Amino acid sequence: MAKLIMSLENAVIREVPLDKERVTIGRKEHNDIQVDNLAVSGEHAVIVTLLNDSFLEDLGSTNGTLVNGNPVKKHILQNNDVIEVGKYKLKYVADQAAGKASVADFEKTMVLRGPIPQPGAAAALGGGFGDTQINATTTVSSPSHPPLGGKQPEKMAAVQILTGPNAGRELELTKSLTTLGKPGVQVAVITRRPHGHFITHVEGANFPIVNGKSLNAQAHQLNDHDVIELAGVKMEFFLKND
């Protein structure tokens, strides 16, 4: 399990395990990590952890959030990254095995954007979003290894574009983690778990909408034929037949 090591002036204060999907950082008491410093905003930043990946997002803080000395708005955390909020530092420490996999997975991330001439559903879908990005990131799980308990994986799922010039095109959700949306506007991820597919908000002021209802910060399990609205695009989640 990944964790944060919080320090002030090189003195370690506490360790915080990232044992929940959403961990908030800020000066107000309701935050998971309360930082008592006037340079820190009431709701300063959030870390969203999905499978073996953790995403840091600055929540429009007054003084900003730094990672390894550089200001960031959204950042995929790597092992030993140092987050700075006010005078405090939070060192991100990933599980050793998961950390190595995350680096390799990040390097394999595929960004599909703009019109792509070659055939294929994934390429076509990338064109359908214009400057919206679709990232498919492989995680630790490997198809060469059977699932725990010998169970077969759940049915294959896909999303189909419903609006825009590329309506009807599909993207199969073959990866354990698929990122959808437009960075800086609205980003969500669909994770493939043993008991189904879940969509979680990652970035943006507005949460994804499923079947006309806005989601919250928690992961939401998708059902067959759910209609998702994200970054101005409507798409349908569905389970594919065997």
mmCIF file of C-alpha atoms in Angstrom, residues 63-193:
data_model
loop_
_atom_site.group_PDB
_atom_site.id
_atom_site.type_symbol
_atom_site.label_atom_id
_atom_site.label_comp_id
_atom_site.label_asym_id
_atom_site.label_seq_id
_atom_site.Cartn_x
_atom_site.Cartn_y
_atom_site.Cartn_z
ATOM 1 C CA ASN A 63 -0.267 29.349 -3.116
ATOM 2 C CA GLY A 64 -0.196 26.273 -5.331
ATOM 3 C CA THR A 65 1.135 22.741 -4.932
ATOM 4 C CA LEU A 66 4.674 21.663 -5.795
ATOM 5 C CA VAL A 67 5.992 18.238 -6.742
ATOM 6 C CA ASN A 68 9.786 17.898 -6.667
ATOM 7 C CA GLY A 69 10.000 21.700 -6.665
ATOM 8 C CA ASN A 70 7.753 22.223 -9.696
ATOM 9 C CA PRO A 71 4.213 23.665 -9.569
ATOM 10 C CA VAL A 72 1.543 21.218 -10.713
ATOM 11 C CA LYS A 73 -2.184 21.212 -11.325
ATOM 12 C CA LYS A 74 -2.495 17.470 -11.855
ATOM 13 C CA HIS A 75 0.250 14.880 -11.514
ATOM 14 C CA ILE A 76 0.562 11.085 -11.599
ATOM 15 C CA LEU A 77 2.657 10.326 -8.536
ATOM 16 C CA GLN A 78 5.813 8.248 -8.820
ATOM 17 C CA ASN A 79 7.721 6.584 -5.996
ATOM 18 C CA ASN A 80 9.703 9.115 -3.882
ATOM 19 C CA ASP A 81 7.945 12.176 -5.330
ATOM 20 C CA VAL A 82 7.928 15.017 -2.780
ATOM 21 C CA ILE A 83 4.742 17.095 -2.544
ATOM 22 C CA GLU A 84 5.040 20.549 -0.983
ATOM 23 C CA VAL A 85 2.080 22.419 0.515
ATOM 24 C CA GLY A 86 3.055 25.514 2.417
ATOM 25 C CA LYS A 87 6.031 24.690 4.647
ATOM 26 C CA TYR A 88 5.174 21.001 4.774
ATOM 27 C CA LYS A 89 6.492 18.162 2.637
ATOM 28 C CA LEU A 90 4.735 14.898 1.881
ATOM 29 C CA LYS A 91 6.909 12.176 0.393
ATOM 30 C CA TYR A 92 5.003 9.648 -1.699
ATOM 31 C CA VAL A 93 6.226 6.099 -1.086
ATOM 32 C CA ALA A 94 4.713 3.355 -3.209
ATOM 33 C CA ASP A 95 4.805 -0.328 -2.418
ATOM 34 C CA GLN A 96 8.069 -1.480 -3.998
ATOM 35 C CA ALA A 97 6.496 -3.956 -6.442
ATOM 36 C CA ALA A 98 3.586 -1.697 -7.284
ATOM 37 C CA GLY A 99 5.879 1.295 -7.647
ATOM 38 C CA LYS A 100 8.023 -0.421 -10.271
ATOM 39 C CA ALA A 101 4.952 -1.543 -12.160
ATOM 40 C CA SER A 102 3.450 1.950 -12.080
ATOM 41 C CA VAL A 103 6.523 3.491 -13.690
ATOM 42 C CA ALA A 104 6.489 0.889 -16.445
ATOM 43 C CA ASP A 105 2.757 1.294 -16.897
ATOM 44 C CA PHE A 106 3.023 5.077 -17.128
ATOM 45 C CA GLU A 107 5.566 4.725 -19.912
ATOM 46 C CA LYS A 108 3.116 2.485 -21.783
ATOM 47 C CA THR A 109 0.232 4.950 -21.487
ATOM 48 C CA MET A 110 -1.349 5.461 -24.874
ATOM 49 C CA VAL A 111 -2.816 8.868 -25.673
ATOM 50 C CA LEU A 112 -5.273 8.950 -28.546
ATOM 51 C CA ARG A 113 -6.167 12.393 -29.840
ATOM 52 C CA GLY A 114 -7.163 14.033 -33.085
ATOM 53 C CA PRO A 115 -8.041 12.223 -36.328
ATOM 54 C CA ILE A 116 -6.075 9.010 -36.746
ATOM 55 C CA PRO A 117 -6.115 7.566 -40.282
ATOM 56 C CA GLN A 118 -5.560 3.891 -39.546
ATOM 57 C CA PRO A 119 -8.636 1.701 -38.951
ATOM 58 C CA GLY A 120 -9.599 0.401 -35.503
ATOM 59 C CA ALA A 121 -12.179 1.267 -32.918
ATOM 60 C CA ALA A 122 -9.745 2.808 -30.448
ATOM 61 C CA ALA A 123 -8.171 5.050 -33.065
ATOM 62 C CA ALA A 124 -11.554 6.113 -34.340
ATOM 63 C CA LEU A 125 -12.723 6.942 -30.844
ATOM 64 C CA GLY A 126 -9.710 9.159 -30.279
ATOM 65 C CA GLY A 127 -10.719 11.217 -33.296
ATOM 66 C CA GLY A 128 -14.230 11.447 -31.974
ATOM 67 C CA PHE A 129 -13.157 13.458 -28.956
ATOM 68 C CA GLY A 130 -11.137 16.077 -30.863
ATOM 69 C CA ASP A 131 -8.681 17.356 -28.264
ATOM 70 C CA THR A 132 -10.139 15.140 -25.566
ATOM 71 C CA GLN A 133 -7.680 12.457 -24.496
ATOM 72 C CA ILE A 134 -8.252 8.777 -23.884
ATOM 73 C CA ASN A 135 -5.522 7.044 -21.911
ATOM 74 C CA ALA A 136 -5.413 3.276 -21.591
ATOM 75 C CA THR A 137 -2.970 2.262 -18.875
ATOM 76 C CA THR A 138 -2.037 -1.346 -18.169
ATOM 77 C CA THR A 139 -1.690 -2.169 -14.469
ATOM 78 C CA VAL A 140 0.041 -4.923 -12.518
ATOM 79 C CA SER A 141 -2.392 -7.612 -13.641
ATOM 80 C CA SER A 142 -1.276 -9.590 -16.668
ATOM 81 C CA PRO A 143 -3.425 -11.691 -19.019
ATOM 82 C CA SER A 144 -0.781 -14.428 -18.885
ATOM 83 C CA HIS A 145 -1.611 -15.042 -15.219
ATOM 84 C CA PRO A 146 -5.010 -16.464 -14.266
ATOM 85 C CA PRO A 147 -7.141 -14.506 -11.776
ATOM 86 C CA LEU A 148 -6.972 -15.439 -8.112
ATOM 87 C CA GLY A 149 -9.157 -18.382 -7.222
ATOM 88 C CA GLY A 150 -9.170 -19.624 -10.797
ATOM 89 C CA LYS A 151 -12.219 -17.516 -11.671
ATOM 90 C CA GLN A 152 -12.642 -16.246 -15.195
ATOM 91 C CA PRO A 153 -12.606 -12.457 -15.632
ATOM 92 C CA GLU A 154 -15.894 -10.607 -15.949
ATOM 93 C CA LYS A 155 -17.502 -10.025 -19.326
ATOM 94 C CA MET A 156 -15.677 -7.707 -21.697
ATOM 95 C CA ALA A 157 -17.070 -4.180 -21.666
ATOM 96 C CA ALA A 158 -16.879 -1.181 -23.993
ATOM 97 C CA VAL A 159 -18.022 2.400 -24.358
ATOM 98 C CA GLN A 160 -19.756 3.656 -27.471
ATOM 99 C CA ILE A 161 -19.852 7.314 -28.515
ATOM 100 C CA LEU A 162 -23.412 8.643 -28.747
ATOM 101 C CA THR A 163 -22.865 12.274 -29.757
ATOM 102 C CA GLY A 164 -20.721 14.138 -32.279
ATOM 103 C CA PRO A 165 -19.421 13.207 -35.727
ATOM 104 C CA ASN A 166 -18.040 9.894 -34.493
ATOM 105 C CA ALA A 167 -21.225 8.616 -32.896
ATOM 106 C CA GLY A 168 -21.397 4.831 -33.019
ATOM 107 C CA ARG A 169 -17.706 4.181 -32.626
ATOM 108 C CA GLU A 170 -16.514 1.983 -29.773
ATOM 109 C CA LEU A 171 -13.599 1.502 -27.406
ATOM 110 C CA GLU A 172 -13.221 -1.872 -25.694
ATOM 111 C CA LEU A 173 -12.202 -1.549 -22.039
ATOM 112 C CA THR A 174 -9.451 -4.157 -22.214
ATOM 113 C CA LYS A 175 -7.132 -2.400 -19.754
ATOM 114 C CA SER A 176 -7.427 -2.333 -15.985
ATOM 115 C CA LEU A 177 -7.434 1.452 -16.026
ATOM 116 C CA THR A 178 -8.833 3.665 -18.806
ATOM 117 C CA THR A 179 -8.751 7.456 -18.547
ATOM 118 C CA LEU A 180 -11.386 9.507 -20.362
ATOM 119 C CA GLY A 181 -11.839 13.246 -20.666
ATOM 120 C CA LYS A 182 -10.190 16.551 -21.417
ATOM 121 C CA PRO A 183 -7.282 17.557 -19.126
ATOM 122 C CA GLY A 184 -7.956 20.880 -17.450
ATOM 123 C CA VAL A 185 -11.704 20.509 -18.019
ATOM 124 C CA GLN A 186 -12.957 17.127 -16.843
ATOM 125 C CA VAL A 187 -11.215 13.774 -16.414
ATOM 126 C CA ALA A 188 -12.521 10.450 -15.100
ATOM 127 C CA VAL A 189 -11.193 6.916 -15.007
ATOM 128 C CA ILE A 190 -12.928 3.591 -15.549
ATOM 129 C CA THR A 191 -11.304 0.776 -13.586
ATOM 130 C CA ARG A 192 -11.825 -2.882 -14.359
ATOM 131 C CA ARG A 193 -12.152 -4.869 -11.136
#
